[in-house]
PDB file of C-alpha atoms in Angstrom:
ATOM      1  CA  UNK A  14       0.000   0.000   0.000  1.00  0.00           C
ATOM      2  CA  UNK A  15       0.679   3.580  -0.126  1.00  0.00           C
ATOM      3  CA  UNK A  16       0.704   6.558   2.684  1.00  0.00           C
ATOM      4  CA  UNK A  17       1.293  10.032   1.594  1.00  0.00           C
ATOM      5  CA  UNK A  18       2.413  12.750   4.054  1.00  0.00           C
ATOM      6  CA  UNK A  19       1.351  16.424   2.867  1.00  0.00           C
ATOM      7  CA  UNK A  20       1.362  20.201   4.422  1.00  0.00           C
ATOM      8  CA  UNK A  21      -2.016  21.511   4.332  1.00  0.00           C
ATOM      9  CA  UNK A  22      -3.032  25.591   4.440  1.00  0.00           C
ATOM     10  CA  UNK A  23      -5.670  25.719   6.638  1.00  0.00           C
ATOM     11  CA  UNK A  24      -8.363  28.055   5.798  1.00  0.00           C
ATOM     12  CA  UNK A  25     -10.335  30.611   8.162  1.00  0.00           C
ATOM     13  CA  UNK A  26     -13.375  28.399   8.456  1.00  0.00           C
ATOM     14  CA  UNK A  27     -10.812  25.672  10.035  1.00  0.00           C
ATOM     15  CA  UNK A  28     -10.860  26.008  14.301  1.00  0.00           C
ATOM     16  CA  UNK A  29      -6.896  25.724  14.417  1.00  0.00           C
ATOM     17  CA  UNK A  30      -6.786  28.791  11.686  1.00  0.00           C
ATOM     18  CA  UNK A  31      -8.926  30.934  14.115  1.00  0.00           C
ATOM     19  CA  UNK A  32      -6.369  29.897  17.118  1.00  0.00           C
ATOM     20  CA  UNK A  33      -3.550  31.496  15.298  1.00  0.00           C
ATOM     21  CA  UNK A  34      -2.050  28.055  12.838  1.00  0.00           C
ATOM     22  CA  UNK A  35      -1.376  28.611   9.409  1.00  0.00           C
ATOM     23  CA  UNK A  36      -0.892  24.550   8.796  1.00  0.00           C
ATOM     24  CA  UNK A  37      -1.752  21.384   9.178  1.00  0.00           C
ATOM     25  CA  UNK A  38      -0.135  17.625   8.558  1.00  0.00           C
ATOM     26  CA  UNK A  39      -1.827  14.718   6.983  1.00  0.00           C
ATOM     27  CA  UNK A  40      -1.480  11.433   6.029  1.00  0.00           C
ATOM     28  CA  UNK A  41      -3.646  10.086   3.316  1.00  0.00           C
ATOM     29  CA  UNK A  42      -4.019   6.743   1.802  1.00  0.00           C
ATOM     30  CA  UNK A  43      -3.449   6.434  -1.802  1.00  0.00           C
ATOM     31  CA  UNK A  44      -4.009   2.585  -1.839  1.00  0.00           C
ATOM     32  CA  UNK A  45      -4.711   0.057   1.095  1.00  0.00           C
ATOM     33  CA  UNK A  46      -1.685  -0.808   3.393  1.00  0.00           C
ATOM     34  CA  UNK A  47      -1.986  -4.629   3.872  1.00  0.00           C
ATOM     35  CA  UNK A  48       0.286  -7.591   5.678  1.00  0.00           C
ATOM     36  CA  UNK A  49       2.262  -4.498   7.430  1.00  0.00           C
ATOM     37  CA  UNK A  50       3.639  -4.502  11.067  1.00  0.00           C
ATOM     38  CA  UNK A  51       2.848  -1.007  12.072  1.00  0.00           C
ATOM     39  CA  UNK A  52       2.144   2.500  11.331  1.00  0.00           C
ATOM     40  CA  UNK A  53       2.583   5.186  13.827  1.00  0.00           C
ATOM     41  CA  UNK A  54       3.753   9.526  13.597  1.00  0.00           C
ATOM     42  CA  UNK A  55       5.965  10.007  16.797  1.00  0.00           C
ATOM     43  CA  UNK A  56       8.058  13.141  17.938  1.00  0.00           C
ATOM     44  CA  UNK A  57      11.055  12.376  19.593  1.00  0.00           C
ATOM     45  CA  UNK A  58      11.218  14.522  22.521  1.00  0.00           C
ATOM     46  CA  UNK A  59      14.799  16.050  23.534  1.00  0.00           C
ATOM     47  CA  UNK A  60      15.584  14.798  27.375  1.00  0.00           C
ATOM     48  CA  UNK A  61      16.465  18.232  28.302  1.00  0.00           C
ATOM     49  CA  UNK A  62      13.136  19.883  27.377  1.00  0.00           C
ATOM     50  CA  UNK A  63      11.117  17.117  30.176  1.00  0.00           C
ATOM     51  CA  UNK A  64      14.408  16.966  32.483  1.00  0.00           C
ATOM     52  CA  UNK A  65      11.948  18.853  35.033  1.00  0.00           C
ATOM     53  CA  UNK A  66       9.317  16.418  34.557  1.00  0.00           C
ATOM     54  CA  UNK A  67      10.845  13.860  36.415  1.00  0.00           C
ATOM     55  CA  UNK A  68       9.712  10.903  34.680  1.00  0.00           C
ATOM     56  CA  UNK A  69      10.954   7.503  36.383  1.00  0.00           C
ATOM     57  CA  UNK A  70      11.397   8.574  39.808  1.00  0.00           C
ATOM     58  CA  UNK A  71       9.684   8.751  42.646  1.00  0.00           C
ATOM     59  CA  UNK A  72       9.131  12.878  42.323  1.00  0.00           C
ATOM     60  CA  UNK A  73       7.549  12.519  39.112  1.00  0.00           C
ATOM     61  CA  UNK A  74       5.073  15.255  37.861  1.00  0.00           C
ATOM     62  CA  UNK A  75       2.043  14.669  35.617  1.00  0.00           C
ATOM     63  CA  UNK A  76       1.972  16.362  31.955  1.00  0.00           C
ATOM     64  CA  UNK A  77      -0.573  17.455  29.409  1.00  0.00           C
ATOM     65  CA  UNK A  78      -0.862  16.649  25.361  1.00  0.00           C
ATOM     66  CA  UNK A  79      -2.913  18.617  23.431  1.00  0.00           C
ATOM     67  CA  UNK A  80      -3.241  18.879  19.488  1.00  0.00           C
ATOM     68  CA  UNK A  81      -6.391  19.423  17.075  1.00  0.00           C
ATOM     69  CA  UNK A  82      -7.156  16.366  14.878  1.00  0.00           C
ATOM     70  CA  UNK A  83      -9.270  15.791  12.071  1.00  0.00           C
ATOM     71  CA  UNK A  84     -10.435  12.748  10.093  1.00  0.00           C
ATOM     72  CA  UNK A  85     -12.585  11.435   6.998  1.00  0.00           C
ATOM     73  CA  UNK A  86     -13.144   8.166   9.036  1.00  0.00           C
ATOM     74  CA  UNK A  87     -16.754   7.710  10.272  1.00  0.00           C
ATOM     75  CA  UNK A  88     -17.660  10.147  13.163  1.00  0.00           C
ATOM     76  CA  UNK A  89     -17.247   8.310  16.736  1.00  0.00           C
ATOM     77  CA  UNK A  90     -14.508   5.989  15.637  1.00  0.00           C
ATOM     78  CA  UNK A  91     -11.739   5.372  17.705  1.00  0.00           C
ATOM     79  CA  UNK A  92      -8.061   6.757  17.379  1.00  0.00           C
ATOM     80  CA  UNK A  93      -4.923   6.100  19.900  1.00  0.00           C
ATOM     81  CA  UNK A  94      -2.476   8.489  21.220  1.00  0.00           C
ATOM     82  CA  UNK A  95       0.511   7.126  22.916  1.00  0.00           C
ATOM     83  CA  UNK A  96       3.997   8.120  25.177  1.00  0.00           C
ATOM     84  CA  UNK A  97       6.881   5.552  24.883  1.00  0.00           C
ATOM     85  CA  UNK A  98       9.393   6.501  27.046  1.00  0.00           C
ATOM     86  CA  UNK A  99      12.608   3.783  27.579  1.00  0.00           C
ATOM     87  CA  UNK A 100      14.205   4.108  31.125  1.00  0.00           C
ATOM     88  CA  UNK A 101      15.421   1.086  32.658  1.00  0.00           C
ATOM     89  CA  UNK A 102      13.039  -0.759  30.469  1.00  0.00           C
ATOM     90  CA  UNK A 103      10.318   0.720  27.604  1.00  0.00           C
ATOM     91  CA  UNK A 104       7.458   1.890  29.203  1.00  0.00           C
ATOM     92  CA  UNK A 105       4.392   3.473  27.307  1.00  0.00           C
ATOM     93  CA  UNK A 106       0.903   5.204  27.875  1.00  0.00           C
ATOM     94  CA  UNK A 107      -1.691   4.707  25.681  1.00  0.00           C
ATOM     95  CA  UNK A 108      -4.909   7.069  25.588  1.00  0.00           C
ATOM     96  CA  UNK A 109      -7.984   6.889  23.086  1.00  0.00           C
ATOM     97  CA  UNK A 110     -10.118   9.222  21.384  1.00  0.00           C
ATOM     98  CA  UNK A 111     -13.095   9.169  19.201  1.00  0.00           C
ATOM     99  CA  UNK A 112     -13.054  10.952  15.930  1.00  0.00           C
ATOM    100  CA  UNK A 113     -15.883  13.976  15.441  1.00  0.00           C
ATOM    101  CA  UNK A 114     -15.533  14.028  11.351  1.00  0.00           C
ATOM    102  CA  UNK A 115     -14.699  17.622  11.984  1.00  0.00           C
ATOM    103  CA  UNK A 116     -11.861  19.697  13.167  1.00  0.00           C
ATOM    104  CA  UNK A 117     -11.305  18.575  17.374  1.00  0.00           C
ATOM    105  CA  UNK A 118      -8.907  19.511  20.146  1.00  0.00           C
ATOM    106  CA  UNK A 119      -7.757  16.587  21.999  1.00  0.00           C
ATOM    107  CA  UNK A 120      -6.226  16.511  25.371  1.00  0.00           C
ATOM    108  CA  UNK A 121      -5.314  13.785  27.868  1.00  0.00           C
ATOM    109  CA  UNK A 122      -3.380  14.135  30.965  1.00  0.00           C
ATOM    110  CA  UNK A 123      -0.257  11.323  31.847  1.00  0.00           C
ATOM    111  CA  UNK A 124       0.107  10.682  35.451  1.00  0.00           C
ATOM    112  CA  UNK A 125       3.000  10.092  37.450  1.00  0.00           C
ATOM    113  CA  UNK A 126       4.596   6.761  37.037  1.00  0.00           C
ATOM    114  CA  UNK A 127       3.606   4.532  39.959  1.00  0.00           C
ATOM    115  CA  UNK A 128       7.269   3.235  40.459  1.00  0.00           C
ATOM    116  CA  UNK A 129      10.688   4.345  39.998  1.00  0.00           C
ATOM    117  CA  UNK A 130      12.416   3.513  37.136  1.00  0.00           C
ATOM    118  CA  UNK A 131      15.695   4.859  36.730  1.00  0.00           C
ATOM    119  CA  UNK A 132      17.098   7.314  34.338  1.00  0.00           C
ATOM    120  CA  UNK A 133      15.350   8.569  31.288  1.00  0.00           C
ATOM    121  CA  UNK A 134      16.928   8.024  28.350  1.00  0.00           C
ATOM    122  CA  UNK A 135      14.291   8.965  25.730  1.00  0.00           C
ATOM    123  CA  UNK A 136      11.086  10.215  25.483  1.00  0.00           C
ATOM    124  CA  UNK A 137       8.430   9.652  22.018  1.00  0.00           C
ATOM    125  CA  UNK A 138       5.335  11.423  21.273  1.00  0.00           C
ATOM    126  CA  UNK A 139       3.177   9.115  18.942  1.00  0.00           C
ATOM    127  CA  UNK A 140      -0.058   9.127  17.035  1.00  0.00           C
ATOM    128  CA  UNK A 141      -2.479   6.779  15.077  1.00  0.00           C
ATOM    129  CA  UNK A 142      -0.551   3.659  16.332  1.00  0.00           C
ATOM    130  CA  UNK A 143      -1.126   0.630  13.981  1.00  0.00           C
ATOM    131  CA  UNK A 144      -1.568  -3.201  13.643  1.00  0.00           C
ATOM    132  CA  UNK A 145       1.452  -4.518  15.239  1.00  0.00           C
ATOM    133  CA  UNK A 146       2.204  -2.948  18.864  1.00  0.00           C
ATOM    134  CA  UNK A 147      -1.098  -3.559  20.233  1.00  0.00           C
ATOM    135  CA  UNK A 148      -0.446  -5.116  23.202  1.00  0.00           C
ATOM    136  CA  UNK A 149       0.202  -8.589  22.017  1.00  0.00           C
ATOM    137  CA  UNK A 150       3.178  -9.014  19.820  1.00  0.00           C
ATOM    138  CA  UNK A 151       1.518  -9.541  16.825  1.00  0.00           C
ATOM    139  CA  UNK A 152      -1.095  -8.265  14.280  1.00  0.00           C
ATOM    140  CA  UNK A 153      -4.364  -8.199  15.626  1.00  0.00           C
ATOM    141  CA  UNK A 154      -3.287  -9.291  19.079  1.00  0.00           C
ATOM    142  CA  UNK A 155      -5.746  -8.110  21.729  1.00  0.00           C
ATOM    143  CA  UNK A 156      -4.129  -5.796  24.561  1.00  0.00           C
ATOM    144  CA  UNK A 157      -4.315  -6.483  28.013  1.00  0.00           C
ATOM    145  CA  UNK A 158      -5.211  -3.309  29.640  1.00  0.00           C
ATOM    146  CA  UNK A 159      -3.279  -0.904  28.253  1.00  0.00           C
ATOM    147  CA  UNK A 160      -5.431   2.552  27.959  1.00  0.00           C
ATOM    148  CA  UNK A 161      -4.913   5.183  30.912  1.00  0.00           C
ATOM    149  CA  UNK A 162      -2.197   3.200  32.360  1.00  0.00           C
ATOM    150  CA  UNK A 163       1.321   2.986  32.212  1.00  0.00           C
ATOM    151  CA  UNK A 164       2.404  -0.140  30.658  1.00  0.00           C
ATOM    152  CA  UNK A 165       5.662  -2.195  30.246  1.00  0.00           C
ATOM    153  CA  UNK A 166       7.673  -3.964  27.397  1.00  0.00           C
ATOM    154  CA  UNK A 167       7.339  -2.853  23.460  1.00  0.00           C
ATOM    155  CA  UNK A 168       4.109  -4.436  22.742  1.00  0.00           C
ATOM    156  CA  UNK A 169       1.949  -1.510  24.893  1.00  0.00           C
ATOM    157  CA  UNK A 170       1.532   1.140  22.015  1.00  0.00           C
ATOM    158  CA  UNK A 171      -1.512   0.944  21.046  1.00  0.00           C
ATOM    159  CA  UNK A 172      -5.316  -0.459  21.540  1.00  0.00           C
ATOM    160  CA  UNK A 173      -6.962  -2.860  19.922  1.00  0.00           C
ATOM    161  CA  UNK A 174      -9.816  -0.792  19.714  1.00  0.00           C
ATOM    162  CA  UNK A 175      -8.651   1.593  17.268  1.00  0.00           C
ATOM    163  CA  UNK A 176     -10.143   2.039  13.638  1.00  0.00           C
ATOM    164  CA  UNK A 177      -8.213   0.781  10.949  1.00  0.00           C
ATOM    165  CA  UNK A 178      -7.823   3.918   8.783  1.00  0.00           C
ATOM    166  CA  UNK A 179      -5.426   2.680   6.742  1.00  0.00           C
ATOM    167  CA  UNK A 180      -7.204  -0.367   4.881  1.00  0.00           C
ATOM    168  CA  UNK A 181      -9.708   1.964   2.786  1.00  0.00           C
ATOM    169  CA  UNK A 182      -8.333   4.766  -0.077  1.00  0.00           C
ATOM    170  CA  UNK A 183      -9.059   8.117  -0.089  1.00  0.00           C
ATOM    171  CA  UNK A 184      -8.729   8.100   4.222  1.00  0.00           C
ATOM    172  CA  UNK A 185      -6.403  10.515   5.713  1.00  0.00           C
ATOM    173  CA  UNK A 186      -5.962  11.401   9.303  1.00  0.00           C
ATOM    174  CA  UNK A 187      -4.488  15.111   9.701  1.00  0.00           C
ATOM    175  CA  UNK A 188      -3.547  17.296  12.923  1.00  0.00           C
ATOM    176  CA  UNK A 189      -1.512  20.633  13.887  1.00  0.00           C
ATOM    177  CA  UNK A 190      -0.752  22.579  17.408  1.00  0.00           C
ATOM    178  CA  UNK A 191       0.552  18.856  18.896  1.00  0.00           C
ATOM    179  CA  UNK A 192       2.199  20.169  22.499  1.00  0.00           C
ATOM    180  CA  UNK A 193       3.087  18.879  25.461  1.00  0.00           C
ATOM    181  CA  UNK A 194       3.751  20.490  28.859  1.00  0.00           C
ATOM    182  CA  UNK A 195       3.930  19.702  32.608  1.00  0.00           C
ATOM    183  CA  UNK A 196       1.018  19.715  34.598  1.00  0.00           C
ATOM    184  CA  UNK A 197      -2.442  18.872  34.390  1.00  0.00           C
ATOM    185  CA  UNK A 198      -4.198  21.501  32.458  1.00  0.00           C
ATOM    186  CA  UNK A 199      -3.583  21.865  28.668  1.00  0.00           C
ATOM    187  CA  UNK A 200      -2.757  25.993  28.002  1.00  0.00           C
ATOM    188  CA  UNK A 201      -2.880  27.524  24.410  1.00  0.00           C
ATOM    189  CA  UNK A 202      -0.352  26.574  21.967  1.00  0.00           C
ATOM    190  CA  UNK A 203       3.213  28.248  22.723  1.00  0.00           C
ATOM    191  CA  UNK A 204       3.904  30.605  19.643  1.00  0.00           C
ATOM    192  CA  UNK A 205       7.645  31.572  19.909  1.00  0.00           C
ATOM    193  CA  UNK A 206       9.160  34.049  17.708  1.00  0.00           C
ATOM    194  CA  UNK A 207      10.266  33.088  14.254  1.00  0.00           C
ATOM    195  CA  UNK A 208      13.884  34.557  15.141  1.00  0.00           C
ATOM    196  CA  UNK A 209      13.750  31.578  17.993  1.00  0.00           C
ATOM    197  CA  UNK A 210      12.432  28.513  16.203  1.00  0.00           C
ATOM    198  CA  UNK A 211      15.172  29.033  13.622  1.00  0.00           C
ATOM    199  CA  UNK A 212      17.782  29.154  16.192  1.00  0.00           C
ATOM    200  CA  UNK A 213      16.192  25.626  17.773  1.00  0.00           C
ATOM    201  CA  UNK A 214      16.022  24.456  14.267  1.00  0.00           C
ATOM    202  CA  UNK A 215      19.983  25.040  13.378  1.00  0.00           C
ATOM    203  CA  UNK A 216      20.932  23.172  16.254  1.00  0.00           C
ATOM    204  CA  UNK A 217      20.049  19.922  14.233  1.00  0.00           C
ATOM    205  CA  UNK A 218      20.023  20.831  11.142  1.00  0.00           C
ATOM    206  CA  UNK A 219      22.342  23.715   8.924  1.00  0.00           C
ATOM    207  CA  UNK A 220      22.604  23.866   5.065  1.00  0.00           C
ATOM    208  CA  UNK A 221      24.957  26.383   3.933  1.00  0.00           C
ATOM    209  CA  UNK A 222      24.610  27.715   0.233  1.00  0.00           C
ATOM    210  CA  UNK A 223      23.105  25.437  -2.445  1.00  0.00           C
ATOM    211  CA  UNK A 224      21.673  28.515  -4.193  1.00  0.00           C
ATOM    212  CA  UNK A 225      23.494  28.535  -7.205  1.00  0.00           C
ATOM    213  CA  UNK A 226      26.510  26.394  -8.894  1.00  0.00           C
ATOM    214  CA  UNK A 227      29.240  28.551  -7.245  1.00  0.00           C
ATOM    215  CA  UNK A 228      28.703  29.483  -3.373  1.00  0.00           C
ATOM    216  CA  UNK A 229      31.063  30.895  -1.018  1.00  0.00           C
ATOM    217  CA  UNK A 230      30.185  29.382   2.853  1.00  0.00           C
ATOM    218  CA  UNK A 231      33.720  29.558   4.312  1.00  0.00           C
ATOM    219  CA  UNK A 232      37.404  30.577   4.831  1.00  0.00           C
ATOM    220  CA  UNK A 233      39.737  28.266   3.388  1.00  0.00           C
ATOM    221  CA  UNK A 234      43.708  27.860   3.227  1.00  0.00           C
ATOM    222  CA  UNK A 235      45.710  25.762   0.455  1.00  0.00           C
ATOM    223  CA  UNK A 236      48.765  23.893   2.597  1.00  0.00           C
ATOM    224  CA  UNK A 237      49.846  22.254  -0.590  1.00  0.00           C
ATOM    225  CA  UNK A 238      48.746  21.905  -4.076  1.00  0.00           C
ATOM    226  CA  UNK A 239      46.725  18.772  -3.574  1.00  0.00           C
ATOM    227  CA  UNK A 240      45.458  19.902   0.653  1.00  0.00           C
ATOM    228  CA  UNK A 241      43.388  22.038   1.794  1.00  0.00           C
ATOM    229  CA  UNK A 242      40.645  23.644   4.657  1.00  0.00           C
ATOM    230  CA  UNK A 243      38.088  25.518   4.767  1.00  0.00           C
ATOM    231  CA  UNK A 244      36.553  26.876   8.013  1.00  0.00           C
ATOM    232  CA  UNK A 245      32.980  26.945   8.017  1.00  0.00           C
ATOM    233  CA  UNK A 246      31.238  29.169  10.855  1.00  0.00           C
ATOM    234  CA  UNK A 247      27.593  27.939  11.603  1.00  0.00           C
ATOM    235  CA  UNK A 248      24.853  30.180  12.986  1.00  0.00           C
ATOM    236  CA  UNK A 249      24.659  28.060  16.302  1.00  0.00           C
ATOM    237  CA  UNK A 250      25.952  25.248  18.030  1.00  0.00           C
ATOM    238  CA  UNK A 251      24.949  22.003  16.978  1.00  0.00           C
ATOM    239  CA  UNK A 252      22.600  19.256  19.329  1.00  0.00           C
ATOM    240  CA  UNK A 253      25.438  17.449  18.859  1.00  0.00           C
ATOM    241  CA  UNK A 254      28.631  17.020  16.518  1.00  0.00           C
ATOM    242  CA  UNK A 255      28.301  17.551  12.561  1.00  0.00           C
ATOM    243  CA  UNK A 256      28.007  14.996   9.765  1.00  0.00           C
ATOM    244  CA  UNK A 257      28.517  16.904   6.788  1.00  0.00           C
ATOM    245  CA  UNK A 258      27.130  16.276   3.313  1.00  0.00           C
ATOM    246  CA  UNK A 259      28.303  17.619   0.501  1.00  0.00           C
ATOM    247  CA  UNK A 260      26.134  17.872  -2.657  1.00  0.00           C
TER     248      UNK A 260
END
């Protein structure tokens, strides 16, 4: 089968428009996946932007997702939204939803985790979880009980219950203003300054020139006839160190 991931404009008659956002994502099927695994949209989460959260010890604090959703499934079906966190072991948290046909804001609070588990050592955002993780190992594998509840091992990332959106053409699922914050009440979505989210942005990802065939991005020094190096200063410091690719 075949998924197709798009950026749409949303228009003024759209709820998120009137909210303040200009776009949306969706995924729409061109033709029906079949005899896949799974299907599922995460957001990795950087450790130091939940450090205060506490997850996996026993101070832990809860925290609030909230994003607007739409669908061209049937009205009241059900849709999964999921945290996967891996700490000493993977743990997850698996909420459900049912779809309006319409533009919807979803929220769901995470509590605590009962017990400690150790250090955090990444954190996943995840939506429209598919046939495979369903709490069994295997497709169609009915979940023990996995919704509202913090659940152990890899096989805890989804529900059973969830409509199949994928199996039908012409389906798409499609949502904007996804956000996630400490606490228990979901606020309005954060808009930072456009001068900031670049900034965030270049600290994973730079491209330097690429406008036309000959570009100038550095200062450079010939040490032989056949060596060379060329200093190239980037905007910010990186996440972590460069791989560079040169095209």
């Amino acid at each position: 089968g075949q998924v197709t991931v798009s950026r749409q404009t949303l228009l003024a008659s759209d709820n998120p428009y009137q909210v303040g956002l200009q776009y949306s994502q969706r995924y729409t099927v061109n033709s029906a996946l079949t005899g896949f695994n799974y299907l599922y949209i995460t957001q990795p989460c950087e450790l130091v932007t939940v450090a205060d959260f506490n997850l996996g010890t026993p101070f832990g604090s809860p925290f609030t997702v909230s994003f607007w959703f739409r669908s061209n499934i049937p009205a009241g079906s059900t849709m999964c939204a999921a945290i996967q966190t891996y700490i000493s072991s993977q743990m997850s948290y698996v909420t459900e939803f049912k779809t309006t046909g319409t533009w919807q804001y979803v929220t769901f609070t995470v509590p605590p985790m009962s017990t400690a588990q150790g250090a955090l050592t990444s954190d996943n955002f995840l939506l429209a979880i598919g046939s495979l993780y369903t709490g069994g190992g295997n497709p169609g594998a009915t979940p023990t009980s996995n919704v509202n509840t913090w659940a152990s091992g890899i096989n805890s990332l989804g529900s059973a219950a969830m409509y199949n959106w994928w199996n039908n053409a012409g389906n798409y699922i499609e949502f904007t203003g996804v956000q996630l914050e400490k606490g228990t009440v979901a606020t309005p979505f954060e808009f930072r300054p456009y001068a900031t989210e670049l900034q965030l942005c270049q600290r994973y990802f730079t491209q330097l020139g690429g406008q036309s065939t000959y570009n100038y991005f550095g200062t450079g020094i010939a040490s032989s006839a056949t060596n060379g190096n060329i200093f190239v200063p980037l905007p910010t410091s990186l996440r972590t160190p460069a791989n560079a690719t040169l095209t």
